[in-house]
Coordinates of C-alpha atoms and ligand atoms in Angstrom, one line a residue:
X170 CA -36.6 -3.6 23.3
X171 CA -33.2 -2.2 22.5
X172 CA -30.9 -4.0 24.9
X173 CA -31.3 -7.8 25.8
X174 CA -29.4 -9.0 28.5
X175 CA -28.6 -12.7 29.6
X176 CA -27.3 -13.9 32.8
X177 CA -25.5 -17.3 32.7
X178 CA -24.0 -18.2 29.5
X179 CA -24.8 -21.9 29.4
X180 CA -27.2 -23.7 27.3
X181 CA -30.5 -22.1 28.7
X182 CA -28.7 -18.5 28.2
X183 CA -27.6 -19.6 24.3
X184 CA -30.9 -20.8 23.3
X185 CA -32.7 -17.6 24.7
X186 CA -30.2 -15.9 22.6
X187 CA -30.6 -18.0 19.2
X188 CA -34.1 -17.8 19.6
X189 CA -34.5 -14.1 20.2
X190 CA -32.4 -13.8 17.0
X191 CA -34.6 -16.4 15.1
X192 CA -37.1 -14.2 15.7
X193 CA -35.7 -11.5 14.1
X194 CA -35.0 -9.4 17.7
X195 CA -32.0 -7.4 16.4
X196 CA -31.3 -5.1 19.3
X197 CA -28.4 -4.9 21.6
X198 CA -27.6 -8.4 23.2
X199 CA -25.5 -8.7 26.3
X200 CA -24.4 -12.1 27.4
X201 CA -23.1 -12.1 30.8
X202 CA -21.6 -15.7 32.6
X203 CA -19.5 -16.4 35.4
X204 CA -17.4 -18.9 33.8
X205 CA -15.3 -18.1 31.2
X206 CA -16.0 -20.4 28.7
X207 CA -18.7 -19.7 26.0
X208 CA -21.9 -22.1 26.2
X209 CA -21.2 -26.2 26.5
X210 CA -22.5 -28.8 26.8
X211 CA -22.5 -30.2 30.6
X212 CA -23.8 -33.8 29.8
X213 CA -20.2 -35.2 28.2
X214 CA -18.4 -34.2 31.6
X215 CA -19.5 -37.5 33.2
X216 CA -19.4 -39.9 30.2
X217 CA -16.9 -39.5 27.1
X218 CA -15.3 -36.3 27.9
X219 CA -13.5 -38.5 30.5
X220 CA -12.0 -41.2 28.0
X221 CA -9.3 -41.0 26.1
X222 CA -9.4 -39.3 22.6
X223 CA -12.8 -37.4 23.9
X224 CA -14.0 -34.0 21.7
X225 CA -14.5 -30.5 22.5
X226 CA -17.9 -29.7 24.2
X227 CA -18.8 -26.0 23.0
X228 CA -22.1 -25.4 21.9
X229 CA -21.9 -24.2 18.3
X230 CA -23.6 -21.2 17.1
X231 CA -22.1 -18.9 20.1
X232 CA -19.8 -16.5 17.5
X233 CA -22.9 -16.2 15.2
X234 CA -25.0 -14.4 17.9
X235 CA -23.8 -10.8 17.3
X236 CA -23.9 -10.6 21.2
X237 CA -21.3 -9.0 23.5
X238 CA -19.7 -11.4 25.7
X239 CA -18.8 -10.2 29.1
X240 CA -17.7 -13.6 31.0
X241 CA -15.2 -14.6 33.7
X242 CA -17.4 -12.2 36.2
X243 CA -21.1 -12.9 37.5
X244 CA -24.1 -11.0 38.1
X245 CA -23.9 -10.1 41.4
X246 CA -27.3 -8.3 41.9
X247 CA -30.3 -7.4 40.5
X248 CA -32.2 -3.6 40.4
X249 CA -35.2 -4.7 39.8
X250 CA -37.1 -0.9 39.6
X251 CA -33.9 0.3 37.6
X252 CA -33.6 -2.5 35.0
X253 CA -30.0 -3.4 35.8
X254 CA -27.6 -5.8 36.2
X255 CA -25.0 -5.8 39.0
X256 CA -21.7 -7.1 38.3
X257 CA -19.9 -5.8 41.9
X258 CA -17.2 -3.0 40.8
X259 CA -17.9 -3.6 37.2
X260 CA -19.9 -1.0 35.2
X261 CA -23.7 -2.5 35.6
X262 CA -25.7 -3.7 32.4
X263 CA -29.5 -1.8 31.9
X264 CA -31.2 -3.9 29.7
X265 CA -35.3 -3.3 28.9
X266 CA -35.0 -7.3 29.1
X267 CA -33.8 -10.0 30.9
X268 CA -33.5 -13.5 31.0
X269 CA -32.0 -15.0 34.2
X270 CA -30.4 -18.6 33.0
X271 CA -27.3 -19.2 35.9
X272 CA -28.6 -22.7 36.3
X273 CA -27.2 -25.0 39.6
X274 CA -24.0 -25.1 42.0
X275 CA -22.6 -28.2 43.0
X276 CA -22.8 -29.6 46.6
X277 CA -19.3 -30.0 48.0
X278 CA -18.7 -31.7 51.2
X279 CA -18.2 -29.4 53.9
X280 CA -14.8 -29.6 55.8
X281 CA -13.1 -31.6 53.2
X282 CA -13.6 -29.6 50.3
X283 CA -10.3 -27.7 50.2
X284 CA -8.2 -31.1 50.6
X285 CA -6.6 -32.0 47.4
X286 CA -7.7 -34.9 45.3
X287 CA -11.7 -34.4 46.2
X288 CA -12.6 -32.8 43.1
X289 CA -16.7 -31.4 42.8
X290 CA -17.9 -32.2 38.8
X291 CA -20.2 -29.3 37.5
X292 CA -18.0 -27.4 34.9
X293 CA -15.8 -28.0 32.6
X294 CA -12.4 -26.7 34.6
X295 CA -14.0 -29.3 37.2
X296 CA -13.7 -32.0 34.6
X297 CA -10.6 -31.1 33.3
X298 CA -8.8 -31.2 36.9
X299 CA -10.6 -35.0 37.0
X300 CA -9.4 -35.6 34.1
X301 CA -5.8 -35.0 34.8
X302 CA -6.1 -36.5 37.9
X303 CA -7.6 -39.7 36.2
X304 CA -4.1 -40.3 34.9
X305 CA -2.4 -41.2 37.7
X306 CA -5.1 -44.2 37.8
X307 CA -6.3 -43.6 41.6
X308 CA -8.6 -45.4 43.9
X309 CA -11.7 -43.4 43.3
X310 CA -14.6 -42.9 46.1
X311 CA -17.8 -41.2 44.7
X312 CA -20.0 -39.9 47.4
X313 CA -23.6 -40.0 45.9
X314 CA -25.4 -42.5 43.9
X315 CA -27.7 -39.7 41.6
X316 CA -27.5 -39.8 38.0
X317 CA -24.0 -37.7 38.2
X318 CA -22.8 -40.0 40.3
X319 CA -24.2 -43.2 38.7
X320 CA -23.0 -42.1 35.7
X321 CA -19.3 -40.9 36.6
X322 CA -18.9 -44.5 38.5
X323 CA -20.0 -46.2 34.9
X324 CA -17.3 -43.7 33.3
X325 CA -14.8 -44.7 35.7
X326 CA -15.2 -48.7 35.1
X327 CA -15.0 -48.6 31.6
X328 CA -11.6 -46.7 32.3
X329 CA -10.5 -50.2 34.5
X330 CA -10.5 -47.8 37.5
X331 CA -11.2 -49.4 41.2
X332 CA -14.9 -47.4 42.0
X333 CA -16.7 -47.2 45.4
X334 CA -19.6 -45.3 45.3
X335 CA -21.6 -44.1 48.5
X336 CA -25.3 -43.9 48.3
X337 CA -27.5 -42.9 50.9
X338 CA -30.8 -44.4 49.7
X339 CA -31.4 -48.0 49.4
X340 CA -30.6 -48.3 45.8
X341 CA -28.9 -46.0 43.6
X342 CA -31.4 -43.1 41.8
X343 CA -33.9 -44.2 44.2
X344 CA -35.2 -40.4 44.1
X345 CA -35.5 -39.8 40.7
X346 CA -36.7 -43.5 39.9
X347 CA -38.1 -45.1 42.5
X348 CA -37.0 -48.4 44.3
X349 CA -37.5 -50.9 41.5
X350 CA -36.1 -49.1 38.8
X351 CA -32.6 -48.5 41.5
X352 CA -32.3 -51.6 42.0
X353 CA -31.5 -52.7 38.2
X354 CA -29.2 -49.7 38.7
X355 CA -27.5 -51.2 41.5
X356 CA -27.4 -55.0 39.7
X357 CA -25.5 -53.0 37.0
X358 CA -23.1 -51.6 38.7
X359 CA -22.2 -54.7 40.7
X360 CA -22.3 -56.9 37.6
X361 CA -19.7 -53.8 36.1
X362 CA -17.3 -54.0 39.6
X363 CA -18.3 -51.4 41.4
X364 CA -17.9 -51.4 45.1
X365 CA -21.4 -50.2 46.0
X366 CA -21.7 -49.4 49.8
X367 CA -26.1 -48.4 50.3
X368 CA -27.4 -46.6 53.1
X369 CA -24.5 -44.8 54.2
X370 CA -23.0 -41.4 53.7
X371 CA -19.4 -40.4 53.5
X372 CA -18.7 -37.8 56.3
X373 CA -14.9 -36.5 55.3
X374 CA -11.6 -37.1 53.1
X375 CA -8.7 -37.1 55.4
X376 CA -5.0 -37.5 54.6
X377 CA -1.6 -36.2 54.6
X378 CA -2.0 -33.5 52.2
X379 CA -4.0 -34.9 50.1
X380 CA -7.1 -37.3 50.3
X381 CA -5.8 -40.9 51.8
X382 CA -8.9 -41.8 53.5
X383 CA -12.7 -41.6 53.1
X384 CA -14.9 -41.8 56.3
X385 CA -18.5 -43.1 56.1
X386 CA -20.8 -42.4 58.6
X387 CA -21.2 -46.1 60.2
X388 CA -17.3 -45.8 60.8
X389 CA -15.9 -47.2 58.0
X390 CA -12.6 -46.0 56.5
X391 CA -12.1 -46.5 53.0
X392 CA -8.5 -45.9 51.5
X393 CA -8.4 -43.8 48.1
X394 CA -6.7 -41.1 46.2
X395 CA -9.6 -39.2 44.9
X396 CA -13.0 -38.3 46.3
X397 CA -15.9 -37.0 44.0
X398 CA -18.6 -35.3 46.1
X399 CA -22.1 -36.0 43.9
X400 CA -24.2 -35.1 46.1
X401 CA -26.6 -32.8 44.2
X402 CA -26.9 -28.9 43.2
X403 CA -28.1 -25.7 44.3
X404 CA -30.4 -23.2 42.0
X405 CA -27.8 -20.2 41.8
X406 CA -30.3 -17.7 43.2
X407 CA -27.9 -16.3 45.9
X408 CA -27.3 -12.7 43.4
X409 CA -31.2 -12.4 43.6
X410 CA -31.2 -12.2 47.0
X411 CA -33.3 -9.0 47.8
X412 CA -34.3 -8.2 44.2
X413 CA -38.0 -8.5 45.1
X414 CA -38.2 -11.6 42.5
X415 CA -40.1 -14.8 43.7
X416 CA -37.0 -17.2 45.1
X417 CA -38.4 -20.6 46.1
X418 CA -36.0 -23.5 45.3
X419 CA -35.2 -21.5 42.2
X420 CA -36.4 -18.6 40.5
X421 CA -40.2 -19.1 40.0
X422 CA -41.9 -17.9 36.2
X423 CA -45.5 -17.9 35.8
X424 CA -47.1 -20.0 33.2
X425 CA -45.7 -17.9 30.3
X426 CA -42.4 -17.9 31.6
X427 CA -41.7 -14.7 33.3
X428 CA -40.8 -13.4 36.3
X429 CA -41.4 -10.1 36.4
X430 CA -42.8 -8.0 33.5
X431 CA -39.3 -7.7 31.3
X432 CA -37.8 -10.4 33.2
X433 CA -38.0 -14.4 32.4
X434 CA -35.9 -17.3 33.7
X435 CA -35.3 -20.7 32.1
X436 CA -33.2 -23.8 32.9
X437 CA -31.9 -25.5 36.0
X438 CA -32.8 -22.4 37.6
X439 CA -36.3 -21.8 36.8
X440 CA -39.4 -23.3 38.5
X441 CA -42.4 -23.2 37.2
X442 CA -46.7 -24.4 37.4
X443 CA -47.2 -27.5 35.7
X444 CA -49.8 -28.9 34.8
X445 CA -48.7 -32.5 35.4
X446 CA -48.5 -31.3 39.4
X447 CA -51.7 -30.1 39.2
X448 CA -50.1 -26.2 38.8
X449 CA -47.8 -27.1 41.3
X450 CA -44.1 -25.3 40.3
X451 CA -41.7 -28.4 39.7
X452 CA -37.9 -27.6 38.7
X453 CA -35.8 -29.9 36.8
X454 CA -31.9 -30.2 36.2
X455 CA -32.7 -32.2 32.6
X456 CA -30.5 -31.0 29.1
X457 CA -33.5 -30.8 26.9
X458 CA -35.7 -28.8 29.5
X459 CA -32.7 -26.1 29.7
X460 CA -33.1 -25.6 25.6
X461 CA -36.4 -25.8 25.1
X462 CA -37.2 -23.1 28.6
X463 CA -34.8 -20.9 27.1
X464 CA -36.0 -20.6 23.4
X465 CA -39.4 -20.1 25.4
X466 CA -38.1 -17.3 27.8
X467 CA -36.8 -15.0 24.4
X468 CA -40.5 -15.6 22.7
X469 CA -42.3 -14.5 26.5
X470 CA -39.8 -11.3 26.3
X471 CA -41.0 -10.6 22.8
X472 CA -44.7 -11.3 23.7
X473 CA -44.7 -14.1 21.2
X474 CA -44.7 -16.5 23.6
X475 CA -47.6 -19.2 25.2
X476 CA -47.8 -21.3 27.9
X477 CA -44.7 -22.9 28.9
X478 CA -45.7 -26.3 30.0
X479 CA -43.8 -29.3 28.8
X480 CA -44.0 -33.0 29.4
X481 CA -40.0 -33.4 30.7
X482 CA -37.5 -36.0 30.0
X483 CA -33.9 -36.3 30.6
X484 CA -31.2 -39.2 29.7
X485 CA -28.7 -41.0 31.2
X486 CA -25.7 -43.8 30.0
X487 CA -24.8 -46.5 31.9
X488 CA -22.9 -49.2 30.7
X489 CA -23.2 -48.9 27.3
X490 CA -27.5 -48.7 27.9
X491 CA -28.9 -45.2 27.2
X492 CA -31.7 -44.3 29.7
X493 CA -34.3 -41.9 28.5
X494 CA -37.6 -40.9 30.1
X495 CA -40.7 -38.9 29.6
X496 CA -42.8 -37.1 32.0
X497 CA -42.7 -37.2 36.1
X498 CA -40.4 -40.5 37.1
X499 CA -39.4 -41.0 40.8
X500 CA -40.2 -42.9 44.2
X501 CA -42.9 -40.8 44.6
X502 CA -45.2 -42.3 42.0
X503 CA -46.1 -46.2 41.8
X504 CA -44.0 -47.9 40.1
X505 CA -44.7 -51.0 37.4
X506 CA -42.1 -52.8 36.1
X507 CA -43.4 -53.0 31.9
X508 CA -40.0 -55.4 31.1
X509 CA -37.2 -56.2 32.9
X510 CA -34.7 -58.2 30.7
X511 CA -31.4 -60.4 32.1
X512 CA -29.3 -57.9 30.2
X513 CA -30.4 -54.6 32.2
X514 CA -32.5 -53.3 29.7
X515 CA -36.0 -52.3 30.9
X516 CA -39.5 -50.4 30.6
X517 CA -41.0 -48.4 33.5
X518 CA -44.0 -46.4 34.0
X519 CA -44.7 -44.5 37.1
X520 CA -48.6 -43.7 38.2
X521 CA -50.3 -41.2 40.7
X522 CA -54.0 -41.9 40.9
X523 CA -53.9 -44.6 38.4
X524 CA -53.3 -42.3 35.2
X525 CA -49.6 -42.7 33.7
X526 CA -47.2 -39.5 34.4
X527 CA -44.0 -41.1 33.4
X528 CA -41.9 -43.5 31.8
X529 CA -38.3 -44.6 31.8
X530 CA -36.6 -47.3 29.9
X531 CA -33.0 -48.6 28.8
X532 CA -33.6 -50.5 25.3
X533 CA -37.3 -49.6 24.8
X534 CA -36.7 -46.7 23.4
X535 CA -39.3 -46.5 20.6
X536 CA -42.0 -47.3 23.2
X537 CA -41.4 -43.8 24.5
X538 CA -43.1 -41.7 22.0
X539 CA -46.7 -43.2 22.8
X540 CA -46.2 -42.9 26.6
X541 CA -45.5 -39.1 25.7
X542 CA -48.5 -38.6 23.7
X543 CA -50.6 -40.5 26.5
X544 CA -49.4 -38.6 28.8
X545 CA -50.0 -34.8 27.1
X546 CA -53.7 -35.9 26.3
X547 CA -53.8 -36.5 29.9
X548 CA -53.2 -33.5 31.5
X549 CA -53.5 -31.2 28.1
Ligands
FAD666 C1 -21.8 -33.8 34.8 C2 -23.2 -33.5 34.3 C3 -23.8 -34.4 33.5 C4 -25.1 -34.2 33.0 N1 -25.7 -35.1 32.2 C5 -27.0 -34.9 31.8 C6 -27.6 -35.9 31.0 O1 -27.1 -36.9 30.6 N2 -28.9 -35.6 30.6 C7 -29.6 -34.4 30.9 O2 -30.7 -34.3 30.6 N3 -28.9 -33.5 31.7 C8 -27.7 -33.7 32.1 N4 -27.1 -32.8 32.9 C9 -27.8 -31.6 33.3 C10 -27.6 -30.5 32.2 O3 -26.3 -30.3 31.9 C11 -28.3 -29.2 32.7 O4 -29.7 -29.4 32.8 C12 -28.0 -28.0 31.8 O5 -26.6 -27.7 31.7 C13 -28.7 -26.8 32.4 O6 -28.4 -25.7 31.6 P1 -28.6 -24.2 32.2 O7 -28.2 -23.3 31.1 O8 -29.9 -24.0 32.8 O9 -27.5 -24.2 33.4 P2 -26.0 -24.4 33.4 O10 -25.5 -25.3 32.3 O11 -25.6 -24.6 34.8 O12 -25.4 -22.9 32.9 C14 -25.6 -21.8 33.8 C15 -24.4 -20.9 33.6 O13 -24.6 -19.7 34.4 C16 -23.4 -19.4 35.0 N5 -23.7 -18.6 36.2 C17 -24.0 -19.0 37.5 N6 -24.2 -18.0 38.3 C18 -24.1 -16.8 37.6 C19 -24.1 -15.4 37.8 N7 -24.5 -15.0 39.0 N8 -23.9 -14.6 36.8 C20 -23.6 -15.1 35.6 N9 -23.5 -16.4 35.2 C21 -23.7 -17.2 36.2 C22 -22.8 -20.7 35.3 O14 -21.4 -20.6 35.6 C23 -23.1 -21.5 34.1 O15 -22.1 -21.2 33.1 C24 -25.8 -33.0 33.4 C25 -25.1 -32.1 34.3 C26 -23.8 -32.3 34.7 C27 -23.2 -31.3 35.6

């Protein structure tokens, strides 16, 4: 291959690239991202980038790559037949590979988007307009009790700020852990201060210019100066539209990783057959997934490559406890309870058909490794 191009320049897109030149690929390398930042890290936006005295976030390695950087503009389109990138009136890229890496979008809140003070957190110009607007010490609302918004309201407390936050679900995280493991969730957050309003979804920001009021859908009307719409993300697909790819919730890769001969995807973006859902294609938004998926994308382009089936995990902070799991966690799986201390540290494991999928935990941290290697012997 003598021209390598990669669409999104975040962590996915910089590990393809580092691993393709690992592997000795020395051919042309074309990185091509909508933002225009190099690669960062995402993960600090809702914990200590916010504080004061908080460090940089690029990704190091970036200026090593030998790769032409063409960033500010996206991919607009893909010619499939004609091995091209689209970039609307810019020049297109050909490339004899590609690795498609442009990860998630945000939910906003329709109708209130546009109103200043409810600032979206994906990027880092998001974070740096909540960061600034942190200063003026407002009365925060966070619509959506995920792990962005878990987090950011955790963020916000240690800062002394007032915190609502607006969960739809009975607990917080109740999708991605289940009921039980929520509900410690929700006992930290109230033991920490924050104003934790369950089952109930905030409709609209209103104000005089700038967000006043927040409206949840049982009527109530909550005053504050700044609304933060977590409400989960889209795969950025939209530019594939039409290409002749397979777009299902994401951009799907068979079990080496591809998505077309040439063509391999990897990150937030990707979904592929694993064997923990029986070959069922599962997607996931975690850090570690995006890095390992993309170092895996550049060996499939190179034909170096084997199946791409990992056991996931992701981490989270809360209070001062780290949270860090291994395989499939979430309400769909049964739940046990392992530990459960006074302090909010814990050990979960979550079954389907009585065999272990995943675990999560918050001080058991060196249990974790043996649930992973119970788990891969399970469904090797
Ligand atoms: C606030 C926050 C906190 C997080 N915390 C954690 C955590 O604690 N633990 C964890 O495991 N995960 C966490 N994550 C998730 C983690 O950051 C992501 O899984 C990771 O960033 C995914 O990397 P990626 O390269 O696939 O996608 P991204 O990081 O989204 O990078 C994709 C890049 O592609 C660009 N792009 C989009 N469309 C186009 C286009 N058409 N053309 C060109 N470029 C395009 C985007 O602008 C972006 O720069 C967090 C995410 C956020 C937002």
């Amino acid at each position: 291959m003598r021209r390598i191009a990669v669409a999104g320049a975040g962590p996915a897109g910089l590990s393809a690239a580092q691993e393709l030149r690992r592997l000795g690929y020395d051919g042309e390398l074309v990185m091509v991202g909508a933002e225009r930042h190099r690669p960062y890290r995402r993960p600090p936006l809702s914990k200590e980038y916010l504080l004061p005295g908080a460090g940089g976030v690029e990704l190091p390695g970036a200026a090593d790559l030998g790769a032409s950087w063409l960033l500010g503009q996206p991919a607009t389109g893909l010619d499939l037949p004609g091995r091209r990138l689209l970039r609307g009136r810019l020049p297109p890229v050909a490339y004899d590979g590609l690795v498609i890496a442009t990860g998630v979008r945000a939910r906003g809140l329709p109708g209130s988007d546009a109103l200043p003070g409810v600032v979206t957190l994906r990027g880092l110009d998001d974070a740096r307009r909540l960061r600034a607007a942190l200063a003026t010490r407002p009365r925060v609302v966070i619509a959506g009790a995920g792990f962005v918004g878990s987090e950011l309201a955790a963020t916000l407390r240690t800062l002394g700020l007032p915190v609502t936050l607006v969960g739809s679900g009975r607990v917080p995280l109740r999708r991605p852990l289940g009921e039980r493991v929520g509900a410690i969730v929700a006992g930290l957050h109230r033991a920490h201060g924050v104003d934790l309003r369950l089952g109930r979804r905030v409709r609209a920001a209103t104000g005089g210019g700038r967000v006043e009021r927040v409206h949840l859908d049982d009527g109530t009307v909550l005053p504050a100066d700044l609304l933060v719409p977590a409400l989960g993300a889209e795969p950025e697909v939209d530019w594939l539209r039409g290409s002749g790819l397979r777009l299902d919730g994401g951009v799907v890769v068979d079990r080496w990783g591809l998505a077309a001969p040439g063509v391999a995807a990897a990150g937030d973006v990707a979904r592929w057959p694993s064997s923990l859902l029986g070959g069922r294609t599962t997607r996931v938004e975690h850090y570690s997934n995006a890095v390992g998926q993309g170092a895996h994308a550049a060996r499939a382009l190179l034909g170096v490559g084997g199946r791409f089936d990992p056991v996931p995990s992701f981490w989270c902070h809360l209070y001062g406890h780290r949270l860090q799991s291994v395989g499939l966690t979430g309400a769909g799986y049964e739940t046990r309870l392992v530990a459960a201390e006074p302090d909010g540290r814990f050990l979960a494991e979550y079954r389907r058909d009585d065999r272990v999928v995943g675990a999560v935990t918050a001080g058991f941290l060196r249990r974790l490794p043996d649930y992973r290697k119970l788990i891969t012997k399970e469904y090797a």
